[in-house]
């Protein structure tokens, strides 16, 4: 008899080995599977994301022109982003002093419920890749700030 715990470990190991094989094969010519790294960076702080119920997942490339910004908003779920180009000035109560400037290769994590804003205060486009994990049917971003406290409970 195989215990569930052993199956979980075995499954995780199998998935890890398959992922490694796919990644190593992608560099070979004429391979039917290819993996392309769109961007990569580092997250220096721990990330804790929990899901309950159905969750929509969205992966987006966002380009913010110089002088433009996202406008104040909040999220109903979690967001993980990676800066590819430019510098994003991020105004949020989660930063010491309420502001942090992210550069290429840095990642950002946004939780639900608090108002924040990303602004391109530089002279070149900001390009970032973002994964949104949002409760089913909710918008990626909430611009009606009166709903932002509610988003923590949803």
CSV table of N, CA and C in Angstrom, one decimal:
chain,number,residue,atom,x,y,z
A,1,UNK,N,0.9,-1.2,0.0
A,1,UNK,CA,0.0,0.0,0.0
A,1,UNK,C,0.9,1.2,0.0
A,2,UNK,N,0.5,2.2,-0.8
A,2,UNK,CA,1.3,3.5,-0.9
A,2,UNK,C,0.5,4.5,-0.1
A,3,UNK,N,1.2,5.2,0.8
A,3,UNK,CA,0.5,6.2,1.6
A,3,UNK,C,0.3,7.5,0.7
A,4,UNK,N,-0.7,8.3,1.1
A,4,UNK,CA,-1.0,9.5,0.4
A,4,UNK,C,0.3,10.4,0.5
A,5,UNK,N,0.9,10.5,1.6
A,5,UNK,CA,2.1,11.3,1.8
A,5,UNK,C,3.2,10.9,0.8
A,6,UNK,N,3.4,9.6,0.7
A,6,UNK,CA,4.5,9.2,-0.2
A,6,UNK,C,4.1,9.5,-1.7
A,7,UNK,N,2.8,9.4,-2.0
A,7,UNK,CA,2.3,9.8,-3.3
A,7,UNK,C,2.6,11.2,-3.6
A,8,UNK,N,2.3,12.1,-2.6
A,8,UNK,CA,2.5,13.5,-2.8
A,8,UNK,C,4.0,13.8,-3.1
A,9,UNK,N,4.9,13.2,-2.3
A,9,UNK,CA,6.3,13.4,-2.5
A,9,UNK,C,6.7,12.9,-3.9
A,10,UNK,N,6.2,11.6,-4.2
A,10,UNK,CA,6.6,11.0,-5.5
A,10,UNK,C,6.1,11.9,-6.6
A,11,UNK,N,4.8,12.4,-6.5
A,11,UNK,CA,4.3,13.2,-7.6
A,11,UNK,C,5.0,14.5,-7.7
A,12,UNK,N,5.4,15.1,-6.6
A,12,UNK,CA,6.2,16.4,-6.7
A,12,UNK,C,7.5,16.1,-7.3
A,13,UNK,N,8.2,15.0,-7.0
A,13,UNK,CA,9.5,14.7,-7.6
A,13,UNK,C,9.3,14.4,-9.1
A,14,UNK,N,8.3,13.7,-9.5
A,14,UNK,CA,8.0,13.4,-10.9
A,14,UNK,C,7.8,14.7,-11.7
A,15,UNK,N,7.0,15.6,-11.1
A,15,UNK,CA,6.7,16.9,-11.8
A,15,UNK,C,8.0,17.7,-11.9
A,16,UNK,N,8.9,17.7,-10.8
A,16,UNK,CA,10.1,18.4,-10.9
A,16,UNK,C,11.1,17.8,-12.0
A,17,UNK,N,11.1,16.5,-12.0
A,17,UNK,CA,12.0,15.9,-13.0
A,17,UNK,C,11.5,16.2,-14.4
A,18,UNK,N,10.2,16.1,-14.6
A,18,UNK,CA,9.6,16.4,-16.0
A,18,UNK,C,9.8,17.8,-16.4
A,19,UNK,N,9.7,18.8,-15.4
A,19,UNK,CA,9.9,20.2,-15.7
A,19,UNK,C,11.4,20.4,-16.1
A,20,UNK,N,12.3,19.7,-15.4
A,20,UNK,CA,13.7,19.8,-15.7
A,20,UNK,C,14.0,19.3,-17.1
A,21,UNK,N,13.4,18.1,-17.4
A,21,UNK,CA,13.6,17.5,-18.7
A,21,UNK,C,13.1,18.4,-19.9
A,22,UNK,N,11.9,19.0,-19.6
A,22,UNK,CA,11.3,19.9,-20.6
A,22,UNK,C,12.2,21.1,-20.8
A,23,UNK,N,12.7,21.7,-19.7
A,23,UNK,CA,13.5,22.9,-19.8
A,23,UNK,C,14.8,22.5,-20.6
A,24,UNK,N,15.4,21.3,-20.3
A,24,UNK,CA,16.7,21.0,-20.9
A,24,UNK,C,16.5,20.7,-22.4
A,25,UNK,N,15.3,20.1,-22.7
A,25,UNK,CA,15.0,19.8,-24.1
A,25,UNK,C,14.7,21.0,-25.0
A,26,UNK,N,14.3,22.1,-24.3
A,26,UNK,CA,13.8,23.2,-25.1
A,26,UNK,C,15.0,23.9,-25.8
A,27,UNK,N,16.2,23.6,-25.4
A,27,UNK,CA,17.4,24.2,-26.0
A,27,UNK,C,17.9,23.4,-27.2
A,28,UNK,N,17.3,22.2,-27.4
A,28,UNK,CA,17.7,21.4,-28.5
A,28,UNK,C,16.9,21.7,-29.7
A,29,UNK,N,17.6,21.7,-30.9
A,29,UNK,CA,16.9,22.0,-32.1
A,29,UNK,C,15.8,20.9,-32.4
A,30,UNK,N,14.7,21.4,-33.1
A,30,UNK,CA,13.6,20.5,-33.5
A,30,UNK,C,12.9,19.8,-32.4
A,31,UNK,N,12.8,20.4,-31.3
A,31,UNK,CA,12.1,19.8,-30.1
A,31,UNK,C,10.7,20.3,-30.2
A,32,UNK,N,9.7,19.4,-29.9
A,32,UNK,CA,8.3,19.8,-30.0
A,32,UNK,C,7.9,20.7,-28.8
A,33,UNK,N,8.7,20.8,-27.8
A,33,UNK,CA,8.3,21.6,-26.6
A,33,UNK,C,9.4,22.7,-26.4
A,34,UNK,N,9.0,23.9,-26.3
A,34,UNK,CA,9.9,25.0,-26.1
A,34,UNK,C,9.5,25.8,-24.9
A,35,UNK,N,10.5,26.3,-24.1
A,35,UNK,CA,10.2,27.1,-23.0
A,35,UNK,C,11.0,28.4,-23.2
A,36,UNK,N,10.3,29.5,-23.1
A,36,UNK,CA,10.9,30.8,-23.3
A,36,UNK,C,10.7,31.6,-22.1
A,37,UNK,N,11.8,32.0,-21.5
A,37,UNK,CA,11.8,32.9,-20.3
A,37,UNK,C,11.5,34.3,-20.8
A,38,UNK,N,10.4,34.9,-20.4
A,38,UNK,CA,10.0,36.2,-20.8
A,38,UNK,C,10.8,37.3,-20.0
A,39,UNK,N,11.0,37.0,-18.8
A,39,UNK,CA,11.6,37.9,-17.9
A,39,UNK,C,12.0,37.2,-16.6
A,40,UNK,N,13.0,37.6,-15.9
A,40,UNK,CA,13.3,37.0,-14.7
A,40,UNK,C,13.9,38.0,-13.7
A,41,UNK,N,13.7,37.8,-12.4
A,41,UNK,CA,14.2,38.7,-11.4
A,41,UNK,C,14.2,38.0,-10.1
A,42,UNK,N,14.2,38.8,-9.0
A,42,UNK,CA,14.3,38.3,-7.7
A,42,UNK,C,13.3,38.9,-6.7
A,43,UNK,N,12.8,38.1,-5.8
A,43,UNK,CA,11.9,38.6,-4.8
A,43,UNK,C,12.6,38.3,-3.5
A,44,UNK,N,13.0,39.4,-2.8
A,44,UNK,CA,13.8,39.3,-1.6
A,44,UNK,C,13.0,39.0,-0.3
A,45,UNK,N,11.7,39.3,-0.4
A,45,UNK,CA,10.8,39.0,0.8
A,45,UNK,C,10.0,37.7,0.6
A,46,UNK,N,9.6,37.1,1.7
A,46,UNK,CA,8.8,35.9,1.5
A,46,UNK,C,7.4,36.2,0.9
A,47,UNK,N,6.9,35.3,0.2
A,47,UNK,CA,5.6,35.5,-0.5
A,47,UNK,C,4.6,34.4,0.1
A,48,UNK,N,3.5,34.9,0.6
A,48,UNK,CA,2.5,34.0,1.2
A,48,UNK,C,1.2,34.3,0.5
A,49,UNK,N,0.7,33.4,-0.4
A,49,UNK,CA,-0.5,33.6,-1.1
A,49,UNK,C,-1.4,32.4,-0.8
A,50,UNK,N,-2.7,32.7,-0.4
A,50,UNK,CA,-3.6,31.6,-0.1
A,50,UNK,C,-4.8,31.8,-1.0
A,51,UNK,N,-5.4,30.7,-1.5
A,51,UNK,CA,-6.6,30.8,-2.3
A,51,UNK,C,-7.8,30.0,-1.6
A,52,UNK,N,-8.9,30.6,-1.8
A,52,UNK,CA,-10.1,29.9,-1.3
A,52,UNK,C,-11.1,30.1,-2.4
A,53,UNK,N,-11.8,29.0,-2.8
A,53,UNK,CA,-12.7,29.1,-3.9
A,53,UNK,C,-12.1,29.1,-5.3
A,54,UNK,N,-12.9,29.4,-6.3
A,54,UNK,CA,-12.4,29.5,-7.6
A,54,UNK,C,-11.6,30.8,-7.8
A,55,UNK,N,-10.4,30.7,-8.4
A,55,UNK,CA,-9.5,31.8,-8.6
A,55,UNK,C,-9.2,32.0,-10.1
A,56,UNK,N,-9.4,33.2,-10.6
A,56,UNK,CA,-9.0,33.5,-12.0
A,56,UNK,C,-7.5,33.9,-12.0
A,57,UNK,N,-6.8,33.4,-12.9
A,57,UNK,CA,-5.4,33.7,-13.1
A,57,UNK,C,-5.2,34.4,-14.4
A,58,UNK,N,-4.5,35.5,-14.4
A,58,UNK,CA,-4.3,36.3,-15.6
A,58,UNK,C,-2.8,36.7,-15.7
A,59,UNK,N,-2.2,36.5,-16.8
A,59,UNK,CA,-0.8,36.9,-17.0
A,59,UNK,C,-0.7,38.0,-18.1
A,60,UNK,N,-0.2,39.2,-17.7
A,60,UNK,CA,-0.3,40.3,-18.6
A,60,UNK,C,1.1,41.0,-18.7
A,61,UNK,N,1.3,41.6,-19.9
A,61,UNK,CA,2.5,42.5,-20.1
A,61,UNK,C,1.9,43.9,-20.1
A,62,UNK,N,2.4,44.7,-19.2
A,62,UNK,CA,1.9,46.1,-19.1
A,62,UNK,C,3.1,47.0,-19.5
A,63,UNK,N,2.7,48.0,-20.3
A,63,UNK,CA,3.6,49.1,-20.7
A,63,UNK,C,3.1,50.4,-20.2
A,64,UNK,N,3.9,51.1,-19.4
A,64,UNK,CA,3.4,52.4,-18.9
A,64,UNK,C,4.4,53.5,-19.5
A,65,UNK,N,3.8,54.4,-20.3
A,65,UNK,CA,4.6,55.5,-20.9
A,65,UNK,C,5.1,56.4,-19.9
A,66,UNK,N,6.2,57.2,-20.2
A,66,UNK,CA,6.7,58.2,-19.3
A,66,UNK,C,5.6,59.2,-18.9
A,67,UNK,N,5.5,59.5,-17.6
A,67,UNK,CA,4.5,60.4,-17.1
A,67,UNK,C,3.1,59.8,-16.9
A,68,UNK,N,2.9,58.6,-17.3
A,68,UNK,CA,1.6,57.9,-17.1
A,68,UNK,C,1.6,57.0,-15.8
A,69,UNK,N,0.5,56.6,-15.4
A,69,UNK,CA,0.4,55.7,-14.2
A,69,UNK,C,-0.9,54.9,-14.2
A,70,UNK,N,-1.0,54.0,-13.2
A,70,UNK,CA,-2.2,53.2,-13.1
A,70,UNK,C,-3.4,53.9,-12.5
A,71,UNK,N,-3.1,55.0,-11.8
A,71,UNK,CA,-4.2,55.6,-11.1
A,71,UNK,C,-4.4,54.8,-9.8
A,72,UNK,N,-4.9,55.5,-8.7
A,72,UNK,CA,-5.1,54.8,-7.5
A,72,UNK,C,-6.1,53.6,-7.6
A,73,UNK,N,-5.8,52.5,-7.1
A,73,UNK,CA,-6.6,51.3,-7.2
A,73,UNK,C,-6.3,50.3,-6.1
A,74,UNK,N,-7.0,49.2,-6.0
A,74,UNK,CA,-6.7,48.1,-5.1
A,74,UNK,C,-7.0,46.8,-5.9
A,75,UNK,N,-6.8,45.7,-5.2
A,75,UNK,CA,-7.1,44.4,-5.9
A,75,UNK,C,-7.9,43.6,-4.9
A,76,UNK,N,-8.7,42.7,-5.4
A,76,UNK,CA,-9.4,41.7,-4.6
A,76,UNK,C,-8.6,40.5,-4.4
A,77,UNK,N,-7.5,40.3,-5.1
A,77,UNK,CA,-6.7,39.1,-4.9
A,77,UNK,C,-5.2,39.6,-4.8
A,78,UNK,N,-4.3,38.7,-5.3
A,78,UNK,CA,-2.9,39.0,-5.2
A,78,UNK,C,-2.3,39.2,-6.6
A,79,UNK,N,-1.2,40.0,-6.6
A,79,UNK,CA,-0.6,40.3,-7.8
A,79,UNK,C,0.9,40.1,-7.6
A,80,UNK,N,1.6,39.4,-8.6
A,80,UNK,CA,3.0,39.3,-8.5
A,80,UNK,C,3.5,39.9,-9.9
A,81,UNK,N,4.4,40.9,-9.8
A,81,UNK,CA,4.9,41.5,-11.0
A,81,UNK,C,6.4,41.5,-11.1
A,82,UNK,N,6.9,41.6,-12.3
A,82,UNK,CA,8.4,41.7,-12.5
A,82,UNK,C,8.7,42.8,-13.5
A,83,UNK,N,9.6,43.7,-13.1
A,83,UNK,CA,9.9,44.8,-13.9
A,83,UNK,C,11.0,44.4,-14.9
A,84,UNK,N,10.6,44.5,-16.2
A,84,UNK,CA,11.5,44.2,-17.3
A,84,UNK,C,12.4,45.4,-17.7
A,85,UNK,N,11.8,46.5,-17.9
A,85,UNK,CA,12.5,47.7,-18.3
A,85,UNK,C,11.9,48.9,-17.6
A,86,UNK,N,12.8,49.9,-17.4
A,86,UNK,CA,12.4,51.2,-16.8
A,86,UNK,C,12.3,51.1,-15.3
A,87,UNK,N,11.8,52.2,-14.7
A,87,UNK,CA,11.6,52.3,-13.3
A,87,UNK,C,10.2,52.6,-12.9
A,88,UNK,N,9.6,51.8,-12.1
A,88,UNK,CA,8.2,52.0,-11.6
A,88,UNK,C,8.2,52.6,-10.2
A,89,UNK,N,7.7,53.8,-10.1
A,89,UNK,CA,7.5,54.4,-8.7
A,89,UNK,C,6.2,53.9,-8.2
A,90,UNK,N,6.3,53.2,-7.1
A,90,UNK,CA,5.1,52.5,-6.5
A,90,UNK,C,4.7,53.2,-5.2
A,91,UNK,N,3.6,53.8,-5.1
A,91,UNK,CA,3.1,54.5,-3.9
A,91,UNK,C,2.1,53.5,-3.2
A,92,UNK,N,2.5,53.1,-2.0
A,92,UNK,CA,1.7,52.1,-1.3
A,92,UNK,C,2.0,52.2,0.2
A,93,UNK,N,1.0,52.0,1.1
A,93,UNK,CA,1.3,52.0,2.5
A,93,UNK,C,2.2,50.9,3.0
A,94,UNK,N,2.4,49.9,2.1
A,94,UNK,CA,3.3,48.8,2.5
A,94,UNK,C,4.8,49.1,2.5
A,95,UNK,N,5.1,50.2,1.9
A,95,UNK,CA,6.5,50.6,1.8
A,95,UNK,C,6.9,51.6,2.9
A,96,UNK,N,8.1,51.5,3.4
A,96,UNK,CA,8.6,52.5,4.4
A,96,UNK,C,8.6,53.8,3.7
A,97,UNK,N,7.9,54.8,4.3
A,97,UNK,CA,7.8,56.1,3.7
A,97,UNK,C,6.7,56.2,2.6
A,98,UNK,N,6.1,55.1,2.3
A,98,UNK,CA,4.9,55.1,1.4
A,98,UNK,C,5.3,55.0,-0.1
A,99,UNK,N,6.6,54.9,-0.4
A,99,UNK,CA,7.0,54.9,-1.8
A,99,UNK,C,8.2,54.0,-2.0
A,100,UNK,N,8.3,53.3,-3.1
A,100,UNK,CA,9.5,52.5,-3.5
A,100,UNK,C,9.6,52.6,-5.0
A,101,UNK,N,10.8,52.7,-5.5
A,101,UNK,CA,11.1,52.7,-6.9
A,101,UNK,C,11.7,51.4,-7.3
A,102,UNK,N,10.9,50.6,-8.2
A,102,UNK,CA,11.4,49.3,-8.6
A,102,UNK,C,12.1,49.5,-10.0
A,103,UNK,N,13.2,48.7,-10.1
A,103,UNK,CA,14.0,48.8,-11.4
A,103,UNK,C,14.0,47.4,-12.0
A,104,UNK,N,14.6,47.3,-13.2
A,104,UNK,CA,14.7,46.1,-14.0
A,104,UNK,C,15.2,44.9,-13.1
A,105,UNK,N,14.5,43.8,-13.2
A,105,UNK,CA,14.9,42.6,-12.5
A,105,UNK,C,14.3,42.5,-11.1
A,106,UNK,N,13.6,43.5,-10.6
A,106,UNK,CA,13.0,43.5,-9.3
A,106,UNK,C,11.5,43.0,-9.4
A,107,UNK,N,11.0,42.3,-8.4
A,107,UNK,CA,9.7,41.9,-8.4
A,107,UNK,C,8.9,42.6,-7.4
A,108,UNK,N,7.6,42.7,-7.6
A,108,UNK,CA,6.7,43.3,-6.6
A,108,UNK,C,5.6,42.4,-6.3
A,109,UNK,N,5.1,42.4,-5.1
A,109,UNK,CA,3.9,41.6,-4.7
A,109,UNK,C,2.9,42.6,-4.1
A,110,UNK,N,1.7,42.5,-4.6
A,110,UNK,CA,0.6,43.4,-4.0
A,110,UNK,C,-0.5,42.5,-3.5
A,111,UNK,N,-0.9,42.8,-2.3
A,111,UNK,CA,-2.0,42.0,-1.7
A,111,UNK,C,-3.3,42.7,-1.9
A,112,UNK,N,-4.3,42.2,-1.3
A,112,UNK,CA,-5.7,42.7,-1.5
A,112,UNK,C,-6.0,43.8,-0.5
A,113,UNK,N,-6.9,44.7,-0.9
A,113,UNK,CA,-7.5,45.6,0.0
A,113,UNK,C,-6.9,47.0,0.2
A,114,UNK,N,-5.7,47.2,-0.1
A,114,UNK,CA,-5.1,48.5,0.2
A,114,UNK,C,-4.9,49.3,-1.1
A,115,UNK,N,-5.1,50.6,-1.0
A,115,UNK,CA,-5.0,51.5,-2.2
A,115,UNK,C,-3.5,51.7,-2.5
A,116,UNK,N,-3.1,51.7,-3.8
A,116,UNK,CA,-1.8,51.9,-4.2
A,116,UNK,C,-1.8,52.4,-5.6
A,117,UNK,N,-0.6,52.8,-6.1
A,117,UNK,CA,-0.6,53.4,-7.5
A,117,UNK,C,0.9,53.2,-8.0
A,118,UNK,N,1.0,52.8,-9.3
A,118,UNK,CA,2.2,52.7,-10.0
A,118,UNK,C,2.4,53.9,-11.0
A,119,UNK,N,3.5,54.6,-11.0
A,119,UNK,CA,3.7,55.7,-11.9
A,119,UNK,C,5.1,55.6,-12.5
A,120,UNK,N,5.1,55.9,-13.8
A,120,UNK,CA,6.4,56.0,-14.5
A,120,UNK,C,6.8,57.5,-14.5
A,121,UNK,N,7.7,57.7,-13.6
A,121,UNK,CA,8.3,59.1,-13.4
A,121,UNK,C,9.6,59.3,-14.2
A,122,UNK,N,9.9,58.3,-15.0
A,122,UNK,CA,11.1,58.3,-15.8
A,122,UNK,C,10.9,58.8,-17.2
A,123,UNK,N,11.9,58.6,-18.1
A,123,UNK,CA,11.9,59.1,-19.4
A,123,UNK,C,11.7,58.0,-20.5
A,124,UNK,N,11.7,56.8,-20.0
A,124,UNK,CA,11.5,55.6,-21.0
A,124,UNK,C,10.3,54.8,-20.5
A,125,UNK,N,9.8,54.0,-21.4
A,125,UNK,CA,8.6,53.1,-21.0
A,125,UNK,C,9.0,52.2,-19.8
A,126,UNK,N,8.0,51.9,-19.0
A,126,UNK,CA,8.1,50.9,-18.0
A,126,UNK,C,7.5,49.6,-18.6
A,127,UNK,N,8.1,48.5,-18.6
A,127,UNK,CA,7.6,47.3,-19.1
A,127,UNK,C,7.6,46.3,-17.9
A,128,UNK,N,6.4,45.7,-17.6
A,128,UNK,CA,6.4,44.7,-16.5
A,128,UNK,C,5.5,43.6,-16.9
A,129,UNK,N,5.8,42.5,-16.4
A,129,UNK,CA,5.0,41.3,-16.5
A,129,UNK,C,4.3,41.0,-15.2
A,130,UNK,N,3.0,40.8,-15.2
A,130,UNK,CA,2.2,40.7,-14.0
A,130,UNK,C,1.3,39.5,-14.0
A,131,UNK,N,1.3,38.7,-12.9
A,131,UNK,CA,0.3,37.6,-12.8
A,131,UNK,C,-0.7,38.1,-11.7
A,132,UNK,N,-2.0,38.1,-12.1
A,132,UNK,CA,-3.1,38.4,-11.2
A,132,UNK,C,-3.7,37.1,-10.8
A,133,UNK,N,-4.0,37.0,-9.5
A,133,UNK,CA,-4.8,35.9,-8.9
A,133,UNK,C,-5.9,36.5,-8.2
A,134,UNK,N,-7.1,36.4,-8.8
A,134,UNK,CA,-8.3,37.1,-8.4
A,134,UNK,C,-9.5,36.2,-8.2
A,135,UNK,N,-10.2,36.5,-7.1
A,135,UNK,CA,-11.4,35.6,-6.9
A,135,UNK,C,-12.3,35.7,-8.1
A,136,UNK,N,-12.9,34.5,-8.4
A,136,UNK,CA,-13.7,34.4,-9.6
A,136,UNK,C,-14.7,35.5,-9.8
A,137,UNK,N,-14.6,36.1,-11.0
A,137,UNK,CA,-15.6,37.1,-11.4
A,137,UNK,C,-15.3,38.5,-11.0
A,138,UNK,N,-14.2,38.7,-10.2
A,138,UNK,CA,-13.8,40.0,-9.7
A,138,UNK,C,-12.9,40.7,-10.8
A,139,UNK,N,-12.9,42.0,-10.8
A,139,UNK,CA,-12.0,42.7,-11.8
A,139,UNK,C,-10.6,42.6,-11.3
A,140,UNK,N,-9.6,42.7,-12.3
A,140,UNK,CA,-8.2,42.7,-11.9
A,140,UNK,C,-7.8,43.8,-11.0
A,141,UNK,N,-8.4,45.0,-11.2
A,141,UNK,CA,-8.1,46.1,-10.4
A,141,UNK,C,-9.4,46.8,-10.1
A,142,UNK,N,-9.6,47.3,-8.9
A,142,UNK,CA,-10.8,48.1,-8.5
A,142,UNK,C,-10.4,49.6,-8.4
A,143,UNK,N,-11.1,50.4,-9.2
A,143,UNK,CA,-10.8,51.8,-9.2
A,143,UNK,C,-11.8,52.6,-8.3
A,144,UNK,N,-12.9,52.0,-7.9
A,144,UNK,CA,-13.8,52.6,-7.0
A,144,UNK,C,-13.2,52.3,-5.6
A,145,UNK,N,-12.5,53.3,-5.1
A,145,UNK,CA,-11.8,53.2,-3.8
A,145,UNK,C,-12.7,52.9,-2.6
A,146,UNK,N,-13.9,53.2,-2.7
A,146,UNK,CA,-14.8,52.9,-1.6
A,146,UNK,C,-15.0,51.4,-1.4
A,147,UNK,N,-14.7,50.6,-2.4
A,147,UNK,CA,-14.7,49.1,-2.4
A,147,UNK,C,-13.5,48.5,-1.9
A,148,UNK,N,-12.4,49.3,-1.7
A,148,UNK,CA,-11.1,48.7,-1.4
A,148,UNK,C,-11.1,48.0,0.0
A,149,UNK,N,-11.7,48.5,1.0
A,149,UNK,CA,-11.7,47.8,2.3
A,149,UNK,C,-12.5,46.5,2.2
A,150,UNK,N,-13.5,46.5,1.4
A,150,UNK,CA,-14.4,45.3,1.1
A,150,UNK,C,-13.5,44.2,0.5
A,151,UNK,N,-12.5,44.6,-0.4
A,151,UNK,CA,-11.8,43.6,-1.1
A,151,UNK,C,-11.0,42.7,-0.2
A,152,UNK,N,-10.7,43.1,1.0
A,152,UNK,CA,-10.0,42.2,1.9
A,152,UNK,C,-10.9,41.1,2.4
A,153,UNK,N,-12.1,41.3,2.4
A,153,UNK,CA,-13.1,40.3,3.0
A,153,UNK,C,-13.6,39.4,1.9
A,154,UNK,N,-13.4,39.8,0.6
A,154,UNK,CA,-14.0,39.0,-0.5
A,154,UNK,C,-13.1,37.9,-0.9
